Every structure is written in C-alpha cells, then in structure tokens.
Tab-separated table of C-alpha atoms in Angstrom:
chain	number	residue	atom	x	y	z
A	1	UNK	CA	0.000	0.000	0.000
A	2	UNK	CA	1.425	3.334	-1.054
A	3	UNK	CA	0.041	5.508	1.695
A	4	UNK	CA	0.459	5.014	5.401
A	5	UNK	CA	-2.584	4.847	7.621
A	6	UNK	CA	-1.919	8.306	8.999
A	7	UNK	CA	-1.365	9.976	5.645
A	8	UNK	CA	-2.983	13.379	5.581
A	9	UNK	CA	-5.268	13.772	2.607
A	10	UNK	CA	-7.138	16.962	1.989
A	11	UNK	CA	-10.103	17.985	-0.064
A	12	UNK	CA	-11.574	21.411	0.576
A	13	UNK	CA	-14.721	20.481	-1.304
A	14	UNK	CA	-15.409	17.346	0.630
A	15	UNK	CA	-15.556	17.674	4.340
A	16	UNK	CA	-17.027	14.877	6.392
A	17	UNK	CA	-20.242	15.515	8.245
A	18	UNK	CA	-18.312	17.492	10.814
A	19	UNK	CA	-16.990	20.988	10.222
A	20	UNK	CA	-13.514	19.777	9.259
A	21	UNK	CA	-12.799	19.962	5.530
A	22	UNK	CA	-9.715	17.771	5.515
A	23	UNK	CA	-9.306	14.399	7.077
A	24	UNK	CA	-6.924	11.592	7.869
A	25	UNK	CA	-7.295	8.272	6.059
A	26	UNK	CA	-5.380	5.534	4.315
A	27	UNK	CA	-6.039	7.148	0.959
A	28	UNK	CA	-2.886	8.113	-0.953
A	29	UNK	CA	-2.001	11.780	-0.790
A	30	UNK	CA	-2.533	12.788	-4.398
A	31	UNK	CA	-4.701	15.796	-3.644
A	32	UNK	CA	-2.882	18.618	-5.469
A	33	UNK	CA	-2.265	22.203	-4.467
A	34	UNK	CA	-4.930	24.125	-6.321
A	35	UNK	CA	-3.311	27.539	-6.172
A	36	UNK	CA	-3.852	28.619	-9.711
A	37	UNK	CA	-3.502	32.113	-11.102
A	38	UNK	CA	-6.016	31.178	-13.762
A	39	UNK	CA	-7.769	28.273	-15.395
A	40	UNK	CA	-8.449	28.899	-19.046
A	41	UNK	CA	-10.021	26.850	-21.798
A	42	UNK	CA	-9.566	29.119	-24.765
A	43	UNK	CA	-11.337	28.639	-28.059
A	44	UNK	CA	-13.090	30.787	-30.591
A	45	UNK	CA	-16.109	28.625	-29.750
A	46	UNK	CA	-16.126	29.242	-25.987
A	47	UNK	CA	-13.830	30.896	-23.487
A	48	UNK	CA	-13.593	30.118	-19.814
A	49	UNK	CA	-11.680	32.316	-17.466
A	50	UNK	CA	-11.748	31.582	-13.800
A	51	UNK	CA	-10.137	34.460	-12.003
A	52	UNK	CA	-7.831	33.870	-9.117
A	53	UNK	CA	-8.882	30.698	-7.356
A	54	UNK	CA	-6.631	30.055	-4.438
A	55	UNK	CA	-6.820	27.228	-2.014
A	56	UNK	CA	-4.591	26.785	0.941
A	57	UNK	CA	-4.704	23.055	1.407
A	58	UNK	CA	-3.851	20.790	4.279
A	59	UNK	CA	-2.866	23.266	6.937
A	60	UNK	CA	-2.436	20.934	9.849
A	61	UNK	CA	-2.167	21.435	13.555
A	62	UNK	CA	-1.647	18.075	15.175
A	63	UNK	CA	-4.493	15.961	13.830
A	64	UNK	CA	-6.568	18.978	12.845
A	65	UNK	CA	-6.524	19.888	9.204
A	66	UNK	CA	-8.150	22.876	7.574
A	67	UNK	CA	-8.657	24.220	4.104
A	68	UNK	CA	-9.268	27.811	3.138
A	69	UNK	CA	-10.954	28.936	-0.017
A	70	UNK	CA	-9.420	32.337	-0.682
A	71	UNK	CA	-11.411	33.629	-3.603
A	72	UNK	CA	-13.229	32.607	-6.756
A	73	UNK	CA	-14.633	34.859	-9.436
A	74	UNK	CA	-17.672	33.756	-11.391
A	75	UNK	CA	-17.664	33.583	-15.161
A	76	UNK	CA	-19.753	31.805	-17.746
A	77	UNK	CA	-19.116	29.317	-20.507
A	78	UNK	CA	-22.688	29.107	-21.644
A	79	UNK	CA	-25.973	29.452	-19.827
A	80	UNK	CA	-27.698	26.114	-19.244
A	81	UNK	CA	-30.849	27.397	-20.986
A	82	UNK	CA	-31.146	30.318	-23.393
A	83	UNK	CA	-34.669	31.711	-23.003
A	84	UNK	CA	-35.315	34.299	-20.245
A	85	UNK	CA	-37.177	31.873	-18.012
A	86	UNK	CA	-34.426	29.309	-18.405
A	87	UNK	CA	-31.745	31.856	-17.634
A	88	UNK	CA	-33.573	32.629	-14.401
A	89	UNK	CA	-33.469	28.938	-13.562
A	90	UNK	CA	-29.742	28.754	-14.231
A	91	UNK	CA	-29.078	31.830	-12.098
A	92	UNK	CA	-31.000	30.380	-9.174
A	93	UNK	CA	-28.888	27.234	-9.283
A	94	UNK	CA	-25.653	29.211	-9.265
A	95	UNK	CA	-26.706	31.648	-6.538
A	96	UNK	CA	-27.305	28.706	-4.237
A	97	UNK	CA	-23.685	27.599	-4.761
A	98	UNK	CA	-25.145	24.263	-5.797
A	99	UNK	CA	-23.985	22.250	-8.788
A	100	UNK	CA	-24.574	18.782	-10.181
A	101	UNK	CA	-21.802	16.359	-11.101
A	102	UNK	CA	-22.709	13.413	-13.336
A	103	UNK	CA	-20.278	10.529	-13.844
A	104	UNK	CA	-20.846	8.027	-16.667
A	105	UNK	CA	-18.702	5.032	-17.521
A	106	UNK	CA	-18.768	4.528	-21.290
A	107	UNK	CA	-21.029	1.899	-22.800
A	108	UNK	CA	-19.810	-1.506	-23.932
A	109	UNK	CA	-16.953	-1.307	-26.442
A	110	UNK	CA	-16.096	-3.731	-29.240
A	111	UNK	CA	-13.192	-5.077	-27.184
A	112	UNK	CA	-15.379	-5.403	-24.087
A	113	UNK	CA	-17.582	-7.617	-26.231
A	114	UNK	CA	-14.576	-9.706	-27.319
A	115	UNK	CA	-13.291	-9.966	-23.709
A	116	UNK	CA	-10.022	-8.225	-24.567
A	117	UNK	CA	-7.912	-5.925	-22.385
A	118	UNK	CA	-8.555	-2.491	-23.872
A	119	UNK	CA	-6.825	0.097	-21.708
A	120	UNK	CA	-5.617	3.033	-23.777
A	121	UNK	CA	-6.432	1.468	-27.165
A	122	UNK	CA	-9.030	3.648	-28.903
A	123	UNK	CA	-11.961	1.318	-29.551
A	124	UNK	CA	-15.564	2.384	-30.382
A	125	UNK	CA	-18.836	1.246	-28.848
A	126	UNK	CA	-20.854	-1.798	-29.820
A	127	UNK	CA	-24.533	-1.526	-30.697
A	128	UNK	CA	-25.227	-2.475	-27.096
A	129	UNK	CA	-22.848	0.263	-25.961
A	130	UNK	CA	-24.680	2.798	-28.098
A	131	UNK	CA	-27.981	1.786	-26.508
A	132	UNK	CA	-26.434	1.979	-23.021
A	133	UNK	CA	-25.297	5.531	-23.755
A	134	UNK	CA	-28.759	6.494	-24.962
A	135	UNK	CA	-30.358	4.993	-21.858
A	136	UNK	CA	-27.879	6.899	-19.696
A	137	UNK	CA	-28.980	10.064	-21.472
A	138	UNK	CA	-32.605	9.338	-20.633
A	139	UNK	CA	-31.695	8.943	-16.976
A	140	UNK	CA	-30.044	12.375	-16.831
A	141	UNK	CA	-32.394	14.166	-19.228
A	142	UNK	CA	-33.760	16.453	-16.482
A	143	UNK	CA	-30.449	17.264	-14.785
A	144	UNK	CA	-28.691	20.487	-15.868
A	145	UNK	CA	-25.437	20.170	-17.823
A	146	UNK	CA	-23.262	23.232	-18.518
A	147	UNK	CA	-19.958	21.540	-19.340
A	148	UNK	CA	-18.851	18.085	-20.414
A	149	UNK	CA	-15.480	16.461	-19.846
A	150	UNK	CA	-14.470	13.246	-21.563
A	151	UNK	CA	-11.301	11.269	-22.056
A	152	UNK	CA	-9.477	11.456	-25.370
A	153	UNK	CA	-10.842	8.020	-26.326
A	154	UNK	CA	-13.724	7.623	-28.768
A	155	UNK	CA	-15.827	5.279	-26.619
A	156	UNK	CA	-16.109	7.917	-23.872
A	157	UNK	CA	-16.806	10.688	-26.377
A	158	UNK	CA	-19.479	8.620	-28.142
A	159	UNK	CA	-21.126	7.960	-24.787
A	160	UNK	CA	-21.240	11.650	-23.910
A	161	UNK	CA	-22.587	12.715	-27.294
A	162	UNK	CA	-25.223	10.002	-27.487
A	163	UNK	CA	-26.359	10.681	-23.924
A	164	UNK	CA	-26.907	14.350	-24.723
A	165	UNK	CA	-29.199	13.523	-27.661
A	166	UNK	CA	-31.764	12.534	-25.015
A	167	UNK	CA	-31.420	15.651	-22.876
A	168	UNK	CA	-34.486	17.878	-22.696
A	169	UNK	CA	-32.248	20.918	-22.589
A	170	UNK	CA	-31.714	20.298	-26.328
A	171	UNK	CA	-28.340	21.960	-26.488
A	172	UNK	CA	-25.638	20.762	-28.848
A	173	UNK	CA	-22.412	19.378	-27.330
A	174	UNK	CA	-19.395	20.747	-29.227
A	175	UNK	CA	-15.884	19.386	-28.746
A	176	UNK	CA	-13.378	22.177	-28.168
A	177	UNK	CA	-10.232	22.049	-30.296
A	178	UNK	CA	-7.548	24.271	-28.824
A	179	UNK	CA	-4.453	22.389	-29.904
A	180	UNK	CA	-3.252	25.080	-32.323
A	181	UNK	CA	-4.240	28.379	-33.907
A	182	UNK	CA	-5.707	26.729	-36.985
A	183	UNK	CA	-7.949	24.508	-34.872
A	184	UNK	CA	-9.177	27.539	-32.945
A	185	UNK	CA	-9.802	29.551	-36.118
A	186	UNK	CA	-11.475	26.779	-38.098
A	187	UNK	CA	-13.744	25.839	-35.197
A	188	UNK	CA	-15.037	29.347	-34.634
A	189	UNK	CA	-18.778	29.935	-34.282
A	190	UNK	CA	-19.963	33.322	-35.510
A	191	UNK	CA	-23.480	33.266	-34.061
A	192	UNK	CA	-23.875	34.333	-30.432
A	193	UNK	CA	-27.302	32.700	-30.363
A	194	UNK	CA	-25.812	29.396	-31.520
A	195	UNK	CA	-23.161	29.623	-28.817
A	196	UNK	CA	-25.881	29.979	-26.216
A	197	UNK	CA	-27.465	26.773	-27.489
A	198	UNK	CA	-24.209	24.817	-27.236
A	199	UNK	CA	-22.356	22.948	-24.481
A	200	UNK	CA	-18.539	22.920	-24.468
A	201	UNK	CA	-16.955	19.478	-24.425
A	202	UNK	CA	-13.380	19.268	-23.127
A	203	UNK	CA	-11.340	16.148	-23.911
A	204	UNK	CA	-8.430	15.201	-21.675
A	205	UNK	CA	-6.033	12.240	-21.831
A	206	UNK	CA	-5.775	12.418	-18.042
A	207	UNK	CA	-9.284	10.911	-17.901
A	208	UNK	CA	-8.296	7.958	-20.124
A	209	UNK	CA	-8.603	4.384	-18.967
A	210	UNK	CA	-5.489	3.139	-17.252
A	211	UNK	CA	-2.861	1.843	-19.627
A	212	UNK	CA	-2.683	-1.939	-19.372
A	213	UNK	CA	0.761	-2.236	-20.959
A	214	UNK	CA	1.560	-5.620	-22.443
A	215	UNK	CA	-1.933	-6.917	-21.629
A	216	UNK	CA	-3.635	-4.614	-24.131
A	217	UNK	CA	-5.289	-6.588	-26.907
A	218	UNK	CA	-4.923	-9.922	-25.089
A	219	UNK	CA	-7.949	-12.090	-24.407
A	220	UNK	CA	-8.638	-12.040	-20.680
A	221	UNK	CA	-9.308	-15.760	-20.371
A	222	UNK	CA	-6.224	-16.674	-22.394
A	223	UNK	CA	-4.172	-14.312	-20.215
A	224	UNK	CA	-5.370	-16.166	-17.114
A	225	UNK	CA	-4.371	-19.471	-18.696
A	226	UNK	CA	-0.922	-18.099	-19.562
A	227	UNK	CA	-0.016	-16.238	-16.364
A	228	UNK	CA	-2.304	-17.831	-13.789
A	229	UNK	CA	-5.471	-16.557	-12.151
A	230	UNK	CA	-3.757	-15.048	-9.110
A	231	UNK	CA	-1.230	-13.070	-11.141
A	232	UNK	CA	-3.858	-11.607	-13.486
A	233	UNK	CA	-6.118	-10.795	-10.540
A	234	UNK	CA	-3.224	-8.968	-8.892
A	235	UNK	CA	-2.611	-6.894	-12.018
A	236	UNK	CA	-6.288	-6.047	-12.380
A	237	UNK	CA	-7.360	-5.530	-8.775
A	238	UNK	CA	-4.368	-4.475	-6.702
A	239	UNK	CA	-3.984	-0.769	-6.062
A	240	UNK	CA	-0.282	-0.229	-6.644
A	241	UNK	CA	0.941	-3.203	-8.740
A	242	UNK	CA	0.947	-2.424	-12.487
A	243	UNK	CA	0.792	-4.986	-15.307
A	244	UNK	CA	4.011	-5.300	-17.350
A	245	UNK	CA	4.894	-1.846	-18.746
A	246	UNK	CA	1.474	-0.528	-17.753
A	247	UNK	CA	-0.187	1.633	-15.092
A	248	UNK	CA	-1.382	0.645	-11.660
A	249	UNK	CA	-4.633	2.075	-10.330
A	250	UNK	CA	-2.511	4.349	-8.138
A	251	UNK	CA	-0.794	5.779	-11.218
A	252	UNK	CA	-4.129	6.265	-12.980
A	253	UNK	CA	-5.523	7.958	-9.874
A	254	UNK	CA	-2.597	10.365	-9.724
A	255	UNK	CA	-3.352	11.852	-13.145
A	256	UNK	CA	-7.162	11.575	-13.054
A	257	UNK	CA	-7.663	13.096	-9.603
A	258	UNK	CA	-5.090	15.824	-10.213
A	259	UNK	CA	-6.948	16.801	-13.384
A	260	UNK	CA	-10.279	16.716	-11.566
A	261	UNK	CA	-8.979	18.986	-8.808
A	262	UNK	CA	-7.212	21.390	-11.176
A	263	UNK	CA	-9.722	21.702	-14.003
A	264	UNK	CA	-13.149	20.313	-13.094
A	265	UNK	CA	-13.650	21.091	-9.420
A	266	UNK	CA	-13.171	24.859	-9.949
A	267	UNK	CA	-16.036	24.787	-12.483
A	268	UNK	CA	-18.322	23.156	-9.926
A	269	UNK	CA	-17.183	25.669	-7.359
A	270	UNK	CA	-18.534	28.573	-9.439
A	271	UNK	CA	-21.838	26.802	-10.058
A	272	UNK	CA	-21.277	24.979	-13.335
A	273	UNK	CA	-23.108	21.676	-13.719
A	274	UNK	CA	-20.655	19.107	-15.081
A	275	UNK	CA	-20.886	15.723	-16.752
A	276	UNK	CA	-17.831	13.437	-16.994
A	277	UNK	CA	-17.879	10.531	-19.447
A	278	UNK	CA	-14.829	8.372	-18.864
A	279	UNK	CA	-13.693	4.856	-17.916
A	280	UNK	CA	-13.883	2.322	-15.150
A	281	UNK	CA	-10.519	3.058	-13.556
A	282	UNK	CA	-10.356	6.823	-14.070
A	283	UNK	CA	-13.867	7.160	-12.621
A	284	UNK	CA	-13.071	4.790	-9.743
A	285	UNK	CA	-10.156	7.087	-8.944
A	286	UNK	CA	-12.372	10.171	-8.921
A	287	UNK	CA	-15.013	8.403	-6.825
A	288	UNK	CA	-12.265	7.406	-4.405
A	289	UNK	CA	-11.566	11.116	-3.995
A	290	UNK	CA	-15.228	12.165	-3.754
A	291	UNK	CA	-16.319	9.409	-1.363
A	292	UNK	CA	-13.119	9.347	0.695
A	293	UNK	CA	-12.524	5.658	-0.016
A	294	UNK	CA	-9.451	3.828	1.202
A	295	UNK	CA	-7.116	1.991	-1.142
A	296	UNK	CA	-8.751	-1.255	-0.068
A	297	UNK	CA	-12.279	-0.001	-0.662
A	298	UNK	CA	-11.593	1.342	-4.144
A	299	UNK	CA	-10.186	-1.903	-5.534
A	300	UNK	CA	-13.532	-3.618	-4.867
A	301	UNK	CA	-15.597	-0.789	-6.390
A	302	UNK	CA	-17.460	-1.884	-9.521
A	303	UNK	CA	-19.033	0.520	-12.024
A	304	UNK	CA	-21.600	-0.595	-14.583
A	305	UNK	CA	-21.225	0.569	-18.165
A	306	UNK	CA	-23.649	3.293	-19.163
A	307	UNK	CA	-25.127	3.835	-15.686
A	308	UNK	CA	-24.745	7.464	-14.530
A	309	UNK	CA	-23.975	8.474	-10.963
A	310	UNK	CA	-25.144	11.809	-9.582
A	311	UNK	CA	-23.338	13.948	-7.006
A	312	UNK	CA	-24.544	17.250	-5.605
A	313	UNK	CA	-21.872	19.836	-4.840
A	314	UNK	CA	-23.150	22.285	-2.245
A	315	UNK	CA	-21.537	24.405	0.446
A	316	UNK	CA	-18.115	23.006	-0.385
A	317	UNK	CA	-19.122	19.336	-0.103
A	318	UNK	CA	-20.009	16.498	-2.470
A	319	UNK	CA	-22.986	14.312	-1.635
A	320	UNK	CA	-23.522	11.120	-3.605
A	321	UNK	CA	-27.076	10.576	-4.801
A	322	UNK	CA	-26.794	7.299	-6.688
A	323	UNK	CA	-28.081	6.824	-10.217
A	324	UNK	CA	-30.934	8.943	-11.585
A	325	UNK	CA	-33.852	6.674	-12.371
A	326	UNK	CA	-35.101	8.314	-15.553
A	327	UNK	CA	-37.376	11.050	-16.868
A	328	UNK	CA	-40.607	9.412	-15.695
A	329	UNK	CA	-39.519	9.224	-12.067
A	330	UNK	CA	-39.478	12.206	-9.731
A	331	UNK	CA	-37.472	10.769	-6.852
A	332	UNK	CA	-33.969	11.777	-7.876
A	333	UNK	CA	-35.015	15.353	-8.546
A	334	UNK	CA	-36.302	15.697	-5.012
A	335	UNK	CA	-32.750	15.285	-3.702
A	336	UNK	CA	-32.523	19.057	-3.795
A	337	UNK	CA	-35.142	21.740	-4.234
A	338	UNK	CA	-33.135	23.283	-7.055
A	339	UNK	CA	-33.179	20.127	-9.163
A	340	UNK	CA	-36.902	19.783	-8.589
A	341	UNK	CA	-37.410	23.372	-9.738
A	342	UNK	CA	-35.235	22.750	-12.792
A	343	UNK	CA	-37.333	19.782	-13.825
A	344	UNK	CA	-40.551	21.698	-13.220
A	345	UNK	CA	-39.358	24.502	-15.488
A	346	UNK	CA	-38.480	22.013	-18.204
A	347	UNK	CA	-41.957	20.533	-17.905
A	348	UNK	CA	-43.569	23.947	-18.185
A	349	UNK	CA	-41.531	24.894	-21.240
A	350	UNK	CA	-42.365	21.647	-23.024
A	351	UNK	CA	-46.093	22.436	-22.962
C-alpha cells in the first residue's frame, strides 16, 4: 500500500459531516495544491476564465486539518438554458452555490464484447454500448449540464454525445479544439445565439482508462491461462501493482484526480453543472476522492457501463445521490429543491 494509515489527505470540497474539511485516512495523498492564477479553456467557440482561485490546502495542527478557499470569481461558458425563463433557472442554481456532477462510464466497447484488455487502445462502442449511452442520457435528461469532460478516447466521447441527444435541454455538445491556432480559427462559431445553445466538451487524456501495458489486446481468459489466475487478478485488482509496462490504479488515480482537482472542481465551485464521461478506472479514482474511499475499498468498487452516478456539490461538499432513475420518475429530482425546480421549469416549457 502506497500511503500510510496516517497519511494526511485533503479535499476542501469534501468535508465529512463534521466541520472539518480535511481528514486523515489511508487514501494516498494525491490531492494537489490548487493555487492557480487562472484556469483557461480558450477557443473561438467558448472561453472560460476563472479568475484567481486560491486554495490553501492541508494546513495541519496536530491531527486537525483545515482548508481555506481564498477567492473565486464567477464567469460563464454558456448558460444552461437560453430563453429568459431558463436563464432565471440557471441563475437560481448558481446563486445557491449548488452544482450537479454526473459521472458516466462509457457503454460496452467492441473489445469489451470480445473480452479483450482495452486500456488506452481507442476502440468504439458496440450496438449495445450505443444503446447503453442512450439509456444513460434518458436517466439524466432532467439534470442540468453546462460543461462536459471526456477522455481522449472515442468510446467515452461517443457515450457523452449520445447521452446528450436525449437531454431535454436540447443543447448541442461541441468538442473544443484548442491544440493550435488553426484549430481555434477553423472551429469558430460566428453566431452568439448558436453559442448559447451549445455545451462545451473538453477532452483530456488524463481521464483515459489506465494503460494496461503488455496486456492490451490480449484475451482475458487466455491471459489467465498463460499467467495464472492469481497473477492476473493482482494486475487487475491491486492498487499499486501495475501490469508489465502498464499503469497501476494508483498511477491512474494520480493523473485523473489531479486533473479533476485542477480543471473540473473549480467549475463546480462557481456553479457549473458538469458531466464526466470516462472509464472504469479513471472514474473509480475520482469516486475514491469524492467518497473518501481507502485503497482497499476502491479496488472492490465496480461501475456498470452506461449507468450514470449523480453527485450534488453544495456548500463546499459532495454528496452522492446514486443513479438517476429516468425522466418518468421524480425521486432523484427531489434530492434538492433546485433540481426539482429545474425539472418543473423544463416541464412547463415543453407544454
């Protein structure tokens, strides 16, 4: 185990039920320092500028740990809804300092179907995976989405795009291309109204599935026969033992959680509602951070393909709400008054 039992791990957005915002656990200390002069996603399509967001993390006094949020300036990528009544709804969500975080593991891929180790190989969805993504979209169709983050792999991007075809918000997800000046210029949108009806999609390799090294492309059953059940289980389910020339879960967690803290959490902090479409291990890593899981707890965590998980970020804390049950059920939207109001407004505007 990488971390000692008394390792100090901090998360200013996730205090336990008590007033303390940092805690002591056996989780590895990969929570980064979030002092950032700016976070910027620049594109001619959308621009995000978060002013000075400073966090003084893990100030400890004996066993007491504290976190201080210094300042955060609010900006906008795109309003969740464009009409006046919808803008009012969006504003009310942000004023409450409440935001939704949706996590979706991609639907079944062609290599999932063939029982092959996929890892960082870029494989698309099967027909079943496409349907899983669509069903995931139906489950979240009444939950606000302002920004989408996916991995750089096509199966996660397909899942995000297909899910949003079912959203009642009826905005168009647009992948941001900021890799060079030509990409920024060629992807420019010249209609302000069209921008308002769009959702920025940010792709990041840090959210990729963990790299399985020399196991990638191998049949899982044949790998067990070659190396033995115990060895393959150790590669797949241990926290800090990587497969040959691959990543361990700990290594995957280091990049995924760092990216979440640096780029995604600040968006939630200013009231943006975020969806992340990614992979089993990168999402397990993020859930480990959100739910304060130990290294032993996370290795037994299983995530179903195409089943979204909902978290509510409010007053500096994440609260897990399970999986939304679909557009015909009201239960999930009663988790907070703001989500219930959002759904009610969508209902009113559809008539």
